[in-house]
CSV table of C-alpha atoms in Angstrom, one decimal:
chain,number,residue,atom,x,y,z
A,1,MET,CA,-42.1,11.5,-51.0
A,2,SER,CA,-41.1,11.2,-54.6
A,3,ASP,CA,-44.0,8.8,-55.3
A,4,LEU,CA,-46.6,11.5,-54.5
A,5,LYS,CA,-47.8,12.6,-58.0
A,6,TYR,CA,-51.5,13.2,-58.0
A,7,ILE,CA,-54.7,12.9,-56.0
A,8,THR,CA,-58.3,12.5,-57.1
A,9,VAL,CA,-60.6,15.3,-55.9
A,10,SER,CA,-64.3,15.4,-57.0
A,11,GLY,CA,-63.4,13.0,-59.8
A,12,HIS,CA,-60.5,15.1,-61.1
A,13,ASP,CA,-56.8,14.0,-61.0
A,14,MET,CA,-54.8,16.8,-59.7
A,15,PHE,CA,-51.0,16.9,-59.4
A,16,TYR,CA,-49.6,17.8,-56.0
A,17,GLY,CA,-46.5,17.3,-53.9
A,18,MET,CA,-44.0,17.5,-56.7
A,19,ILE,CA,-43.3,21.2,-56.3
A,20,THR,CA,-40.0,22.5,-57.5
A,21,TYR,CA,-38.3,25.9,-57.5
A,22,ASN,CA,-39.6,26.5,-61.1
A,23,ASP,CA,-43.2,26.3,-59.8
A,24,ILE,CA,-42.6,29.0,-57.2
A,25,LYS,CA,-43.9,32.5,-58.0
A,26,ILE,CA,-43.5,35.8,-56.0
A,27,ASP,CA,-45.9,38.6,-55.4
A,28,ASN,CA,-44.9,41.6,-53.3
A,29,GLY,CA,-42.3,39.6,-51.4
A,30,VAL,CA,-44.5,36.6,-50.9
A,31,TYR,CA,-43.6,33.2,-52.4
A,32,TYR,CA,-46.5,31.0,-53.6
A,33,TRP,CA,-47.1,28.1,-56.1
A,34,HIS,CA,-50.9,27.7,-56.5
A,35,TYR,CA,-53.8,29.9,-57.5
A,36,TYR,CA,-57.0,29.9,-55.5
A,37,VAL,CA,-60.4,30.9,-57.0
A,38,PRO,CA,-62.8,31.9,-54.1
A,39,CYS,CA,-66.4,31.0,-53.9
A,40,SER,CA,-67.4,34.5,-55.0
A,41,ALA,CA,-66.0,34.0,-58.4
A,42,ASN,CA,-68.6,33.2,-61.0
A,43,ALA,CA,-66.6,31.2,-63.5
A,44,TYR,CA,-63.8,28.7,-62.9
A,45,SER,CA,-62.8,25.2,-64.0
A,46,PRO,CA,-63.8,22.0,-62.3
A,47,LYS,CA,-60.2,21.6,-61.2
A,48,ALA,CA,-60.2,25.1,-59.7
A,49,ARG,CA,-63.4,24.2,-57.8
A,50,ALA,CA,-61.8,20.9,-56.7
A,51,PHE,CA,-58.7,22.7,-55.4
A,52,ARG,CA,-60.9,25.2,-53.6
A,53,ASN,CA,-62.7,22.4,-51.8
A,54,LEU,CA,-59.4,20.8,-50.9
A,55,MET,CA,-58.2,24.1,-49.5
A,56,LEU,CA,-61.4,24.8,-47.6
A,57,ASP,CA,-60.9,21.4,-45.9
A,58,TYR,CA,-57.3,22.3,-45.1
A,59,LYS,CA,-58.3,25.6,-43.7
A,60,GLY,CA,-60.1,23.8,-40.9
A,61,ARG,CA,-63.4,22.3,-42.1
A,62,ASP,CA,-62.1,18.8,-41.6
A,63,THR,CA,-59.1,16.5,-42.2
A,64,ASN,CA,-60.4,14.3,-45.1
A,65,ASP,CA,-58.5,11.5,-46.7
A,66,TRP,CA,-57.8,12.1,-50.3
A,67,LYS,CA,-57.0,9.3,-52.7
A,68,LEU,CA,-53.6,9.0,-54.3
A,69,GLY,CA,-53.2,7.7,-57.8
A,70,ALA,CA,-51.9,4.4,-56.6
A,71,GLY,CA,-54.9,3.8,-54.4
A,72,TYR,CA,-53.3,5.0,-51.2
A,73,LYS,CA,-54.8,7.7,-49.0
A,74,ILE,CA,-53.3,10.8,-47.5
A,75,ARG,CA,-54.6,13.5,-45.2
A,76,ASN,CA,-54.8,17.0,-46.6
A,77,TYR,CA,-52.3,18.4,-44.1
A,78,GLU,CA,-49.9,15.6,-45.1
A,79,LEU,CA,-50.4,16.4,-48.8
A,80,PHE,CA,-49.6,20.1,-48.3
A,81,ALA,CA,-46.7,19.2,-46.0
A,82,CYS,CA,-45.1,17.5,-49.0
A,83,GLU,CA,-45.7,20.6,-51.1
A,84,ILE,CA,-44.3,23.0,-48.5
A,85,PHE,CA,-41.3,20.7,-47.8
A,86,ASN,CA,-40.4,20.4,-51.5
A,87,ALA,CA,-41.0,24.1,-52.2
A,88,LEU,CA,-39.0,25.4,-49.2
A,89,ARG,CA,-36.1,22.9,-49.7
A,90,ASP,CA,-35.7,24.0,-53.3
A,91,LEU,CA,-36.1,27.7,-52.4
A,92,ALA,CA,-33.4,27.3,-49.6
A,93,ILE,CA,-31.0,25.5,-52.0
A,94,GLU,CA,-31.5,28.3,-54.6
A,95,LYS,CA,-31.1,31.1,-52.1
A,96,GLY,CA,-28.3,29.5,-50.0
A,97,TYR,CA,-30.4,29.1,-46.8
A,98,LYS,CA,-29.4,26.3,-44.5
A,99,LYS,CA,-31.8,26.5,-41.5
A,100,LEU,CA,-35.5,27.1,-41.9
A,101,ALA,CA,-37.7,27.8,-38.8
A,102,LEU,CA,-41.3,27.2,-40.0
A,103,ILE,CA,-44.0,29.4,-38.5
A,104,ALA,CA,-47.7,29.0,-39.1
A,105,VAL,CA,-49.9,32.0,-39.5
A,106,PRO,CA,-52.6,31.7,-36.8
A,107,LYS,CA,-56.2,31.1,-37.7
A,108,SER,CA,-58.7,33.9,-37.4
A,109,THR,CA,-60.3,32.4,-34.3
A,110,VAL,CA,-58.5,31.2,-31.2
A,111,LYS,CA,-59.7,27.6,-31.1
A,112,LYS,CA,-60.0,26.9,-34.8
A,113,PRO,CA,-57.9,23.9,-36.0
A,114,ASN,CA,-54.8,24.9,-38.0
A,115,GLY,CA,-53.8,22.6,-40.8
A,116,LEU,CA,-50.6,24.6,-41.2
A,117,GLU,CA,-49.5,23.6,-37.7
A,118,LEU,CA,-50.1,19.9,-38.6
A,119,SER,CA,-48.2,20.2,-41.9
A,120,ILE,CA,-45.2,21.7,-40.1
A,121,LYS,CA,-45.2,18.9,-37.6
A,122,VAL,CA,-45.2,16.4,-40.6
A,123,ILE,CA,-42.3,18.3,-42.1
A,124,ALA,CA,-40.4,18.1,-38.8
A,125,ASP,CA,-41.0,14.4,-38.8
A,126,ILE,CA,-39.8,14.0,-42.4
A,127,TYR,CA,-36.7,16.0,-41.5
A,128,HIS,CA,-35.9,13.9,-38.4
A,129,GLN,CA,-36.5,10.6,-40.2
A,130,SER,CA,-34.5,11.6,-43.2
A,131,PHE,CA,-31.6,12.9,-41.1
A,132,LYS,CA,-31.1,9.5,-39.6
A,133,ASN,CA,-30.8,7.8,-43.0
A,134,LYS,CA,-27.9,8.9,-45.2
A,135,ALA,CA,-29.6,8.0,-48.5
A,136,MET,CA,-32.8,9.9,-47.5
A,137,LYS,CA,-30.8,12.8,-46.2
A,138,ASP,CA,-28.9,13.1,-49.4
A,139,GLN,CA,-32.0,12.8,-51.5
A,140,PHE,CA,-34.6,14.8,-49.6
A,141,LEU,CA,-32.7,17.3,-47.3
A,142,GLN,CA,-29.6,18.3,-49.3
A,143,ASP,CA,-28.2,20.0,-46.2
A,144,VAL,CA,-31.4,22.0,-45.5
A,145,GLN,CA,-32.5,21.8,-41.9
A,146,PHE,CA,-36.1,22.3,-40.8
A,147,TYR,CA,-37.3,23.4,-37.4
A,148,ASP,CA,-40.8,23.3,-35.9
A,149,TYR,CA,-41.8,26.8,-34.8
A,150,SER,CA,-45.4,26.2,-35.7
A,151,LYS,CA,-46.7,27.8,-32.4
A,152,MET,CA,-44.4,30.8,-32.4
A,153,LEU,CA,-47.3,33.0,-33.2
A,154,ILE,CA,-50.7,32.4,-31.5
A,155,ARG,CA,-54.1,34.1,-31.9
A,156,THR,CA,-55.2,35.5,-28.6
A,157,THR,CA,-58.4,37.3,-29.8
A,158,ASP,CA,-60.9,36.3,-32.5
A,159,ILE,CA,-61.1,38.4,-35.6
A,160,PRO,CA,-63.3,38.1,-38.7
A,161,SER,CA,-61.8,35.9,-41.3
A,162,MET,CA,-60.8,37.6,-44.5
A,163,HIS,CA,-63.5,36.0,-46.7
A,164,LYS,CA,-66.2,37.0,-44.2
A,165,ALA,CA,-64.9,40.5,-43.3
A,166,GLY,CA,-64.0,41.7,-46.7
A,167,HIS,CA,-60.4,42.3,-47.9
A,168,TYR,CA,-59.7,45.5,-46.0
A,169,SER,CA,-62.2,45.6,-43.1
A,170,VAL,CA,-59.9,44.3,-40.4
A,171,PRO,CA,-57.7,47.2,-39.3
A,172,TYR,CA,-54.0,46.5,-39.2
A,173,GLN,CA,-53.7,47.4,-35.5
A,174,THR,CA,-56.6,45.1,-34.6
A,175,MET,CA,-55.0,42.2,-36.4
A,176,TYR,CA,-51.6,43.0,-34.8
A,177,ASP,CA,-53.1,43.1,-31.3
A,178,SER,CA,-54.8,39.8,-31.8
A,179,ILE,CA,-51.6,37.8,-32.3
A,180,SER,CA,-49.0,37.1,-29.7
A,181,CYS,CA,-45.3,36.0,-30.1
A,182,THR,CA,-44.5,33.2,-27.7
A,183,LYS,CA,-40.8,34.2,-27.1
A,184,GLU,CA,-38.3,36.9,-27.8
A,185,LEU,CA,-35.9,36.2,-30.7
A,186,GLU,CA,-32.2,36.6,-30.6
A,187,PRO,CA,-29.8,37.0,-33.6
A,188,SER,CA,-29.7,33.7,-35.4
A,189,ASN,CA,-28.6,32.1,-38.6
A,190,LYS,CA,-32.1,30.6,-39.0
A,191,MET,CA,-34.4,31.9,-41.6
A,192,PHE,CA,-37.9,32.4,-40.2
A,193,VAL,CA,-40.4,31.2,-42.7
A,194,ILE,CA,-44.0,32.5,-42.1
A,195,ILE,CA,-46.4,30.2,-43.9
A,196,ASP,CA,-50.0,31.1,-44.8
A,197,ASP,CA,-52.5,28.9,-46.7
A,198,ILE,CA,-54.0,31.6,-49.0
A,199,LEU,CA,-52.6,34.9,-50.0
A,200,THR,CA,-55.3,37.5,-50.5
A,201,THR,CA,-54.2,41.0,-49.5
A,202,GLY,CA,-51.0,40.0,-47.7
A,203,GLN,CA,-51.9,41.9,-44.6
A,204,THR,CA,-51.9,38.9,-42.3
A,205,LEU,CA,-48.4,37.9,-43.4
A,206,GLN,CA,-47.2,41.5,-43.1
A,207,VAL,CA,-48.6,41.7,-39.5
A,208,CYS,CA,-46.8,38.4,-38.6
A,209,GLU,CA,-43.6,39.7,-40.1
A,210,ASP,CA,-43.8,42.9,-38.1
A,211,ILE,CA,-44.5,41.0,-34.9
A,212,LEU,CA,-41.4,38.9,-35.4
A,213,LYS,CA,-39.3,42.0,-36.1
A,214,ASP,CA,-40.7,43.7,-33.0
A,215,HIS,CA,-39.6,40.6,-31.0
A,216,GLY,CA,-36.0,40.6,-32.3
A,217,ALA,CA,-36.0,38.9,-35.6
A,218,ASP,CA,-33.6,40.2,-38.3
A,219,PRO,CA,-35.8,41.5,-41.2
A,220,GLU,CA,-33.2,40.0,-43.6
A,221,HIS,CA,-34.0,36.6,-42.0
A,222,ILE,CA,-37.7,36.5,-42.6
A,223,ILE,CA,-39.4,34.8,-45.6
A,224,LYS,CA,-43.1,35.0,-46.3
A,225,VAL,CA,-44.8,32.0,-48.1
A,226,ALA,CA,-48.4,31.1,-49.1
A,227,ILE,CA,-49.6,27.9,-50.7
A,228,ALA,CA,-51.9,29.7,-53.0
A,229,LYS,CA,-52.7,33.2,-54.2
A,230,THR,CA,-56.3,34.4,-54.6
A,231,ILE,CA,-57.4,35.3,-58.1
A,232,HIS,CA,-60.8,36.5,-59.3
């Protein structure tokens, strides 16, 4: 994990994986650590374009291999798993959280592949492997526990994706009705972490938070996270 420093995307070395608490920002209650420049923006740097392509792949276009600086390869969902793991571990340590239940925001269409679900499964594997090894446990986990709740929320009806529908064209109730919670939640000492890939308006994360609350989650035990925030 600590060896992951940069990848090469479209000829540009880009640093990933080594996210710390100091890299995390917050906007309207949503934690994030990257900026995302959409295709509609006219001017952006080569690195911003490279990150956009990486994120588009992650959002379901494919699961490309990306080259690490040492010549190794990594899948995009493994790459972002490292980032999410490091960011959430440091956030948990800073805030005093001990147990994190990781929930993926569903994709806009029912059958679309979800890189977030794959990343959460990788994080669960990292947790279980590290838990068995005291040295790894002390280095990586630092008493933070991770739980795979990646399929807690599922899409039951297709809706237009945000970049196709426009920022505000999907009504709140339509979005709410298109997502189902797979089980009722009881009072727990777990923090439910809702993870999205890109934060644009925040409506999808808000809908997911409201669904969890309507199924028994304590509002004080819900965290909203996105890998990147859209800028124009």
